[in-house]
């Protein structure tokens, strides 16, 4: 769930008639795109570096511009996901507050900013 922080919120918003389509889309992405891509990269790393390939194939390519660019993009994407993780955590914490009055105040703009700051701290 750390990688896909909004999945629980998205799942809760799905209409029952849309669930089969979402399952098909997820299956397509996992089995037809992600798995083959990971397998190709892993096999390519093993082919190029043998059994000494590291768990992070990008780290094995020293002084390579494209691999440095790929590492930079992955780092930026990870940083961008942190905001989504904080928002999801903020919503989960707000929903767990027992007082309806306090929940309303936390969902107001000032409360959202305060809760997000607390989550990121």
PDB file of C-alpha atoms in Angstrom:
ATOM      1  CA  UNK A   1       0.000   0.000   0.000  1.00  0.00           C
ATOM      2  CA  UNK A   2       2.954   2.334   0.345  1.00  0.00           C
ATOM      3  CA  UNK A   3       3.388   2.313  -3.425  1.00  0.00           C
ATOM      4  CA  UNK A   4      -0.302   2.704  -4.158  1.00  0.00           C
ATOM      5  CA  UNK A   5      -1.441   4.928  -1.330  1.00  0.00           C
ATOM      6  CA  UNK A   6      -4.770   5.961  -2.833  1.00  0.00           C
ATOM      7  CA  UNK A   7      -5.997   2.466  -3.651  1.00  0.00           C
ATOM      8  CA  UNK A   8      -8.229   2.056  -0.584  1.00  0.00           C
ATOM      9  CA  UNK A   9      -9.884   5.421  -1.161  1.00  0.00           C
ATOM     10  CA  UNK A  10     -10.355   4.661  -4.854  1.00  0.00           C
ATOM     11  CA  UNK A  11     -11.753   1.222  -4.073  1.00  0.00           C
ATOM     12  CA  UNK A  12     -14.308   2.726  -1.696  1.00  0.00           C
ATOM     13  CA  UNK A  13     -15.498   5.115  -4.417  1.00  0.00           C
ATOM     14  CA  UNK A  14     -16.000   2.444  -7.084  1.00  0.00           C
ATOM     15  CA  UNK A  15     -19.505   1.640  -8.192  1.00  0.00           C
ATOM     16  CA  UNK A  16     -20.310  -2.090  -7.967  1.00  0.00           C
ATOM     17  CA  UNK A  17     -20.908  -2.311 -11.729  1.00  0.00           C
ATOM     18  CA  UNK A  18     -17.398  -0.923 -12.401  1.00  0.00           C
ATOM     19  CA  UNK A  19     -15.523  -3.490 -10.303  1.00  0.00           C
ATOM     20  CA  UNK A  20     -15.144  -6.118 -13.070  1.00  0.00           C
ATOM     21  CA  UNK A  21     -13.639  -3.518 -15.415  1.00  0.00           C
ATOM     22  CA  UNK A  22     -11.168  -2.342 -12.792  1.00  0.00           C
ATOM     23  CA  UNK A  23     -10.099  -5.918 -12.094  1.00  0.00           C
ATOM     24  CA  UNK A  24      -9.511  -6.475 -15.812  1.00  0.00           C
ATOM     25  CA  UNK A  25      -7.503  -3.255 -16.090  1.00  0.00           C
ATOM     26  CA  UNK A  26      -5.347  -4.176 -13.089  1.00  0.00           C
ATOM     27  CA  UNK A  27      -4.764  -7.664 -14.488  1.00  0.00           C
ATOM     28  CA  UNK A  28      -3.757  -6.216 -17.844  1.00  0.00           C
ATOM     29  CA  UNK A  29      -1.301  -3.765 -16.317  1.00  0.00           C
ATOM     30  CA  UNK A  30       0.263  -6.340 -14.008  1.00  0.00           C
ATOM     31  CA  UNK A  31       0.475  -9.336 -16.346  1.00  0.00           C
ATOM     32  CA  UNK A  32       0.966  -7.673 -19.729  1.00  0.00           C
ATOM     33  CA  UNK A  33       3.017  -4.591 -18.885  1.00  0.00           C
ATOM     34  CA  UNK A  34       4.665  -4.581 -15.432  1.00  0.00           C
ATOM     35  CA  UNK A  35       5.672  -8.246 -15.187  1.00  0.00           C
ATOM     36  CA  UNK A  36       7.248  -8.418 -18.666  1.00  0.00           C
ATOM     37  CA  UNK A  37       9.034  -5.089 -18.111  1.00  0.00           C
ATOM     38  CA  UNK A  38      10.499  -6.244 -14.783  1.00  0.00           C
ATOM     39  CA  UNK A  39      11.471  -9.602 -16.293  1.00  0.00           C
ATOM     40  CA  UNK A  40      13.215  -7.945 -19.262  1.00  0.00           C
ATOM     41  CA  UNK A  41      15.131  -5.508 -17.044  1.00  0.00           C
ATOM     42  CA  UNK A  42      16.120  -8.278 -14.621  1.00  0.00           C
ATOM     43  CA  UNK A  43      17.201 -10.632 -17.396  1.00  0.00           C
ATOM     44  CA  UNK A  44      19.074  -7.813 -19.133  1.00  0.00           C
ATOM     45  CA  UNK A  45      20.904  -6.918 -15.920  1.00  0.00           C
ATOM     46  CA  UNK A  46      21.846 -10.557 -15.385  1.00  0.00           C
ATOM     47  CA  UNK A  47      22.950 -10.893 -19.023  1.00  0.00           C
ATOM     48  CA  UNK A  48      25.151  -7.781 -18.762  1.00  0.00           C
ATOM     49  CA  UNK A  49      26.547  -8.247 -15.235  1.00  0.00           C
ATOM     50  CA  UNK A  50      26.154 -11.959 -14.531  1.00  0.00           C
ATOM     51  CA  UNK A  51      25.317 -13.266 -11.067  1.00  0.00           C
ATOM     52  CA  UNK A  52      26.891 -10.164  -9.503  1.00  0.00           C
ATOM     53  CA  UNK A  53      23.984  -7.962 -10.584  1.00  0.00           C
ATOM     54  CA  UNK A  54      22.581  -5.933  -7.691  1.00  0.00           C
ATOM     55  CA  UNK A  55      18.945  -5.722  -6.646  1.00  0.00           C
ATOM     56  CA  UNK A  56      18.857  -2.230  -8.131  1.00  0.00           C
ATOM     57  CA  UNK A  57      19.918  -2.743 -11.742  1.00  0.00           C
ATOM     58  CA  UNK A  58      20.311   1.007 -12.251  1.00  0.00           C
ATOM     59  CA  UNK A  59      23.089   1.054  -9.649  1.00  0.00           C
ATOM     60  CA  UNK A  60      25.204  -1.290 -11.782  1.00  0.00           C
ATOM     61  CA  UNK A  61      25.519   1.236 -14.596  1.00  0.00           C
ATOM     62  CA  UNK A  62      28.128   3.707 -13.358  1.00  0.00           C
ATOM     63  CA  UNK A  63      28.823   6.855 -15.393  1.00  0.00           C
ATOM     64  CA  UNK A  64      25.847   6.206 -17.715  1.00  0.00           C
ATOM     65  CA  UNK A  65      23.742   9.276 -18.519  1.00  0.00           C
ATOM     66  CA  UNK A  66      20.505   7.382 -19.258  1.00  0.00           C
ATOM     67  CA  UNK A  67      20.679   5.325 -16.083  1.00  0.00           C
ATOM     68  CA  UNK A  68      21.402   8.466 -14.041  1.00  0.00           C
ATOM     69  CA  UNK A  69      18.379  10.103 -15.693  1.00  0.00           C
ATOM     70  CA  UNK A  70      16.247   7.041 -14.895  1.00  0.00           C
ATOM     71  CA  UNK A  71      17.393   7.138 -11.258  1.00  0.00           C
ATOM     72  CA  UNK A  72      16.558  10.842 -11.067  1.00  0.00           C
ATOM     73  CA  UNK A  73      13.072  10.273 -12.512  1.00  0.00           C
ATOM     74  CA  UNK A  74      12.421   7.410 -10.071  1.00  0.00           C
ATOM     75  CA  UNK A  75      13.531   9.597  -7.165  1.00  0.00           C
ATOM     76  CA  UNK A  76      11.300  12.477  -8.261  1.00  0.00           C
ATOM     77  CA  UNK A  77       8.352  10.121  -8.678  1.00  0.00           C
ATOM     78  CA  UNK A  78       8.902   8.751  -5.177  1.00  0.00           C
ATOM     79  CA  UNK A  79       9.015  12.274  -3.752  1.00  0.00           C
ATOM     80  CA  UNK A  80       5.832  13.211  -5.607  1.00  0.00           C
ATOM     81  CA  UNK A  81       4.032  10.174  -4.160  1.00  0.00           C
ATOM     82  CA  UNK A  82       4.747  11.334  -0.619  1.00  0.00           C
ATOM     83  CA  UNK A  83       2.113  14.060  -0.904  1.00  0.00           C
ATOM     84  CA  UNK A  84      -0.494  11.494  -1.915  1.00  0.00           C
ATOM     85  CA  UNK A  85       0.538   9.238   0.977  1.00  0.00           C
ATOM     86  CA  UNK A  86       0.229  12.133   3.421  1.00  0.00           C
ATOM     87  CA  UNK A  87      -3.220  13.050   2.101  1.00  0.00           C
ATOM     88  CA  UNK A  88      -4.423   9.457   2.414  1.00  0.00           C
ATOM     89  CA  UNK A  89      -3.022   9.159   5.936  1.00  0.00           C
ATOM     90  CA  UNK A  90      -4.569  12.526   6.852  1.00  0.00           C
ATOM     91  CA  UNK A  91      -7.977  11.352   5.638  1.00  0.00           C
ATOM     92  CA  UNK A  92      -7.675   8.052   7.510  1.00  0.00           C
ATOM     93  CA  UNK A  93      -6.704   9.813  10.735  1.00  0.00           C
ATOM     94  CA  UNK A  94      -9.482  12.382  10.339  1.00  0.00           C
ATOM     95  CA  UNK A  95     -12.056   9.632   9.782  1.00  0.00           C
ATOM     96  CA  UNK A  96     -10.888   7.876  12.960  1.00  0.00           C
ATOM     97  CA  UNK A  97     -11.582  10.914  15.182  1.00  0.00           C
ATOM     98  CA  UNK A  98     -14.600  10.011  17.356  1.00  0.00           C
ATOM     99  CA  UNK A  99     -16.010  13.548  17.653  1.00  0.00           C
ATOM    100  CA  UNK A 100     -18.149  14.624  14.646  1.00  0.00           C
ATOM    101  CA  UNK A 101     -17.505  18.282  15.530  1.00  0.00           C
ATOM    102  CA  UNK A 102     -13.728  17.804  15.523  1.00  0.00           C
ATOM    103  CA  UNK A 103     -13.931  15.789  12.260  1.00  0.00           C
ATOM    104  CA  UNK A 104     -15.791  18.704  10.632  1.00  0.00           C
ATOM    105  CA  UNK A 105     -13.136  21.147  11.838  1.00  0.00           C
ATOM    106  CA  UNK A 106     -10.324  18.906  10.571  1.00  0.00           C
ATOM    107  CA  UNK A 107     -12.000  18.718   7.155  1.00  0.00           C
ATOM    108  CA  UNK A 108     -12.169  22.533   6.867  1.00  0.00           C
ATOM    109  CA  UNK A 109      -9.294  24.160   4.919  1.00  0.00           C
ATOM    110  CA  UNK A 110      -7.363  25.233   8.028  1.00  0.00           C
ATOM    111  CA  UNK A 111      -7.857  21.819   9.626  1.00  0.00           C
ATOM    112  CA  UNK A 112      -6.678  20.050   6.471  1.00  0.00           C
ATOM    113  CA  UNK A 113      -3.507  22.151   6.429  1.00  0.00           C
ATOM    114  CA  UNK A 114      -2.882  21.466  10.127  1.00  0.00           C
ATOM    115  CA  UNK A 115      -3.490  17.727   9.784  1.00  0.00           C
ATOM    116  CA  UNK A 116      -1.259  17.505   6.692  1.00  0.00           C
ATOM    117  CA  UNK A 117       1.526  19.337   8.528  1.00  0.00           C
ATOM    118  CA  UNK A 118       1.167  16.942  11.464  1.00  0.00           C
ATOM    119  CA  UNK A 119       1.327  13.908   9.174  1.00  0.00           C
ATOM    120  CA  UNK A 120       4.435  15.201   7.395  1.00  0.00           C
ATOM    121  CA  UNK A 121       6.200  16.144  10.660  1.00  0.00           C
TER     122      UNK A 121
END
